[in-house]
Structures are given as structure tokens and as C-alpha cells.
Amino acid sequence: RGGVRAAAPSEPSEQEAELQKLSAAELKRRCKERDENVGGTKSDLIARLLKRRKPELLIVRKRNGMNVPKVPSCNAALLVALLLNTRPGEGKTKEELMILADATGVSKEPMDKKTGFYDGWAGMSELKKGDPALVCMKKKLYCLTTQPQGSAGRDVARALHQLAHREGYCGCGNSTL
């Protein structure tokens, strides 16, 4: 009979084989160092360690107690939408930004969710404060901050965009921005 043959289990990569030799405690330590979830089975931990590392900017910001929107989240979607749809110094209205953020796929929740107590815009106040703030207002438009270079809103948005692609959330087709 013509049927589909089950694929033979693949041999673990050299890196995976080395990780399998480590204790769960050591795997958790390595996950924590990379700002990855430390819960789950040993296989879960190894899978996280085999993924491409999160952008260093996000790891450093979190270690320093600074705002780092989670992926997926509405805040991450707002930042990614601004990154993908504006040039430095340009901005979008709230209405434009909500539509663009929803289209990114970077949030599990619809941006205009009206049930319950939360909608996607609720976190914007968090993005507008901090040192440095990630978003600023210019002539009633929301813009990504551009200074200080290396930790401004555009830099964080770029790192979140890369992470969203790594995790399979962003559907823009361009993970290099």
C-alpha cells in the first residue's frame, strides 16, 4: 500500500546533546540568564536554549528594571506598528495606530477589545513614561523616541520586532527591520 512513512527520529544536534547532559538546575540558570521562561520540563528548557537568543537590549532593560513589553502584547504591537509604519520623527494618530497595531499580529488580544476592563490602548501611558520614554507626542501624533541611541523607542521596537518574528507572531514578512 502507498502510505506515508513515519520519519525516523532525528539525531539531536551537538548543541542539543550537550544541553541534555546538564542538570535541570543548570538549564534553568542558563534560561534565566537569557531572560527565558524557567518553567517546564527539561525538554522545554532545552528547546528555549536552542532558540536564537533574545535581543540583548531587551535582556539588559529587564535586568535594569526598565519597561520591556512582552511579546505577544498590545504594548509590543503598538511599538512594532510605529516601527513598521513611520520614519524617525513621524507619528500616527491613536486611531491609525490602533488599526496598524492590530494588523501586526504581535498581540493575542484585539486592540479594540471592549469587553472587560482592558483595551489595547490602556498601556500607552506606560510607553510614554520612563527614562528614556519609548513613545512621545508630537503635534497630537504618537512617535517612537530616537534618543538616546541604543535604548530609545525605535531601538526597543526593533528588538521587539525581531523577538516577535522569533516567536512566530509578526506577519509582516520582514524580520530584518
Short mmCIF file of C-alpha atoms in Angstrom, two decimals:
data_model
loop_
_atom_site.label_atom_id
_atom_site.label_comp_id
_atom_site.label_asym_id
_atom_site.label_seq_id
_atom_site.Cartn_x
_atom_site.Cartn_y
_atom_site.Cartn_z
CA ARG A 1 0.00 0.00 0.00
CA GLY A 2 1.04 3.56 -0.65
CA GLY A 3 1.12 5.30 2.67
CA VAL A 4 3.07 7.93 4.45
CA ARG A 5 6.06 6.52 6.29
CA ALA A 6 6.80 7.94 9.68
CA ALA A 7 10.01 9.88 9.72
CA ALA A 8 12.79 8.34 11.73
CA PRO A 9 13.57 10.30 14.86
CA SER A 10 16.34 12.71 14.06
CA GLU A 11 19.59 12.67 15.94
CA PRO A 12 19.99 15.56 18.34
CA SER A 13 22.37 18.28 17.26
CA GLU A 14 25.72 18.53 19.01
CA GLN A 15 24.46 21.55 20.95
CA GLU A 16 21.28 19.74 22.00
CA ALA A 17 23.27 16.67 23.06
CA GLU A 18 25.50 18.87 25.25
CA LEU A 19 22.45 20.55 26.82
CA GLN A 20 20.86 17.16 27.57
CA LYS A 21 23.88 16.33 29.75
CA LEU A 22 23.20 19.33 32.02
CA SER A 23 21.07 19.25 35.15
CA ALA A 24 17.66 20.90 35.18
CA ALA A 25 19.03 23.47 37.65
CA GLU A 26 21.82 24.43 35.22
CA LEU A 27 19.37 24.63 32.31
CA LYS A 28 17.14 26.93 34.38
CA ARG A 29 20.14 29.12 35.27
CA ARG A 30 21.00 29.44 31.58
CA CYS A 31 17.39 30.22 30.67
CA LYS A 32 17.21 32.89 33.38
CA GLU A 33 20.46 34.42 32.10
CA ARG A 34 18.83 34.74 28.66
CA ASP A 35 15.52 36.07 30.10
CA GLU A 36 13.68 32.92 29.04
CA ASN A 37 10.91 31.21 31.00
CA VAL A 38 12.39 28.81 33.57
CA GLY A 39 9.31 26.61 33.99
CA GLY A 40 8.52 23.31 32.33
CA THR A 41 10.30 20.08 31.61
CA LYS A 42 13.96 19.61 30.83
CA SER A 43 12.95 19.28 27.15
CA ASP A 44 11.13 22.63 27.35
CA LEU A 45 14.20 24.29 28.82
CA ILE A 46 16.47 22.82 26.14
CA ALA A 47 14.07 23.96 23.40
CA ARG A 48 14.26 27.53 24.76
CA LEU A 49 18.05 27.42 24.86
CA LEU A 50 18.20 26.18 21.27
CA LYS A 51 16.22 29.20 20.03
CA ARG A 52 18.02 32.28 18.80
CA ARG A 53 18.84 34.49 21.79
CA LYS A 54 16.52 37.39 22.57
CA PRO A 55 17.89 40.78 21.52
CA GLU A 56 20.40 41.87 24.16
CA LEU A 57 18.73 45.27 24.55
CA LEU A 58 15.58 43.61 25.91
CA ILE A 59 17.56 41.43 28.33
CA VAL A 60 19.55 44.40 29.65
CA ARG A 61 16.46 46.60 30.03
CA LYS A 62 14.66 43.91 32.01
CA ARG A 63 17.69 43.33 34.27
CA ASN A 64 17.79 47.08 34.94
CA GLY A 65 14.10 47.17 35.89
CA MET A 66 13.08 49.11 32.78
CA ASN A 67 9.86 48.67 30.83
CA VAL A 68 10.05 45.75 28.39
CA PRO A 69 6.71 44.93 26.77
CA LYS A 70 6.07 41.20 26.47
CA VAL A 71 5.63 39.51 23.10
CA PRO A 72 2.79 38.99 22.44
CA SER A 73 1.10 42.05 23.96
CA CYS A 74 -0.75 45.16 22.93
CA ASN A 75 2.17 47.36 24.02
CA ALA A 76 4.59 45.41 21.84
CA ALA A 77 2.11 45.62 18.94
CA LEU A 78 1.90 49.42 19.31
CA LEU A 79 5.69 49.79 19.23
CA VAL A 80 6.13 47.41 16.30
CA ALA A 81 3.35 49.18 14.37
CA LEU A 82 5.12 52.52 14.82
CA LEU A 83 8.43 50.98 13.73
CA LEU A 84 6.95 49.42 10.60
CA ASN A 85 4.83 52.39 9.57
CA THR A 86 6.83 55.52 10.37
CA ARG A 87 10.25 57.00 9.77
CA PRO A 88 12.15 58.67 12.62
CA GLY A 89 10.27 61.77 13.76
CA GLU A 90 7.00 60.75 12.08
CA GLY A 91 3.93 59.71 14.02
CA LYS A 92 0.43 58.30 13.85
CA THR A 93 -2.88 59.23 15.41
CA LYS A 94 -4.39 56.94 18.02
CA GLU A 95 -6.93 55.67 15.52
CA GLU A 96 -4.31 54.92 12.85
CA LEU A 97 -2.01 53.29 15.37
CA MET A 98 -4.72 51.02 16.78
CA ILE A 99 -5.52 49.67 13.29
CA LEU A 100 -1.84 49.23 12.38
CA ALA A 101 -1.03 47.55 15.72
CA ASP A 102 -3.90 45.11 15.28
CA ALA A 103 -2.60 44.21 11.82
CA THR A 104 0.88 43.27 13.11
CA GLY A 105 -0.30 40.08 14.82
CA VAL A 106 2.03 40.90 17.73
CA SER A 107 -0.86 40.97 20.23
CA LYS A 108 -3.01 37.96 21.12
CA GLU A 109 -5.88 40.29 22.01
CA PRO A 110 -7.69 42.57 19.57
CA MET A 111 -6.55 46.15 20.11
CA ASP A 112 -10.11 47.46 20.40
CA LYS A 113 -11.37 44.82 22.82
CA LYS A 114 -14.25 46.48 24.62
CA THR A 115 -15.27 43.62 26.89
CA GLY A 116 -13.88 43.52 30.38
CA PHE A 117 -11.66 46.29 31.71
CA TYR A 118 -8.85 46.39 29.17
CA ASP A 119 -8.33 47.52 25.66
CA GLY A 120 -5.10 47.68 23.72
CA TRP A 121 -4.62 51.37 24.31
CA ALA A 122 -4.51 51.10 28.10
CA GLY A 123 -0.74 50.52 28.17
CA MET A 124 0.18 53.60 26.11
CA SER A 125 0.72 55.65 29.28
CA GLU A 126 3.46 53.18 30.32
CA LEU A 127 5.18 53.58 26.95
CA LYS A 128 5.19 57.39 27.32
CA LYS A 129 6.98 57.42 30.68
CA GLY A 130 10.35 56.17 31.82
CA ASP A 131 13.89 57.25 31.20
CA PRO A 132 14.03 57.12 28.31
CA ALA A 133 10.38 57.06 27.29
CA LEU A 134 9.66 54.77 24.36
CA VAL A 135 6.90 56.90 22.82
CA CYS A 136 6.44 60.67 22.69
CA MET A 137 3.76 63.02 21.35
CA LYS A 138 4.44 65.47 18.53
CA LYS A 139 1.57 67.59 17.23
CA LYS A 140 -1.03 65.08 18.54
CA LEU A 141 0.80 62.20 16.86
CA TYR A 142 2.42 59.26 18.63
CA CYS A 143 6.10 58.78 17.71
CA LEU A 144 8.89 56.44 18.73
CA THR A 145 11.65 58.20 20.60
CA THR A 146 15.03 58.28 18.85
CA GLN A 147 17.34 59.31 21.71
CA PRO A 148 19.42 58.12 23.45
CA GLN A 149 20.66 56.00 20.61
CA GLY A 150 20.80 52.34 21.56
CA SER A 151 17.93 52.44 24.07
CA ALA A 152 15.33 54.72 22.51
CA GLY A 153 11.84 53.68 21.47
CA ARG A 154 12.94 52.84 17.91
CA ASP A 155 15.67 50.56 19.26
CA VAL A 156 13.31 48.76 21.65
CA ALA A 157 10.65 48.47 18.92
CA ARG A 158 13.24 46.95 16.54
CA ALA A 159 14.25 44.42 19.22
CA LEU A 160 10.60 43.56 19.94
CA HIS A 161 10.00 43.14 16.21
CA GLN A 162 12.88 40.65 16.00
CA LEU A 163 11.52 38.78 19.03
CA ALA A 164 8.00 38.72 17.55
CA HIS A 165 9.42 37.05 14.45
CA ARG A 166 11.41 34.57 16.55
CA GLU A 167 8.23 33.63 18.39
CA GLY A 168 6.14 33.48 15.20
CA TYR A 169 3.77 36.38 15.93
CA CYS A 170 4.66 39.11 13.43
CA GLY A 171 3.23 38.60 9.99
CA CYS A 172 4.95 41.49 8.19
CA GLY A 173 7.33 39.25 6.27
CA ASN A 174 10.38 41.37 7.09
CA SER A 175 12.29 40.29 10.19
CA THR A 176 15.35 42.37 9.35
CA LEU A 177 13.95 45.80 10.26
#
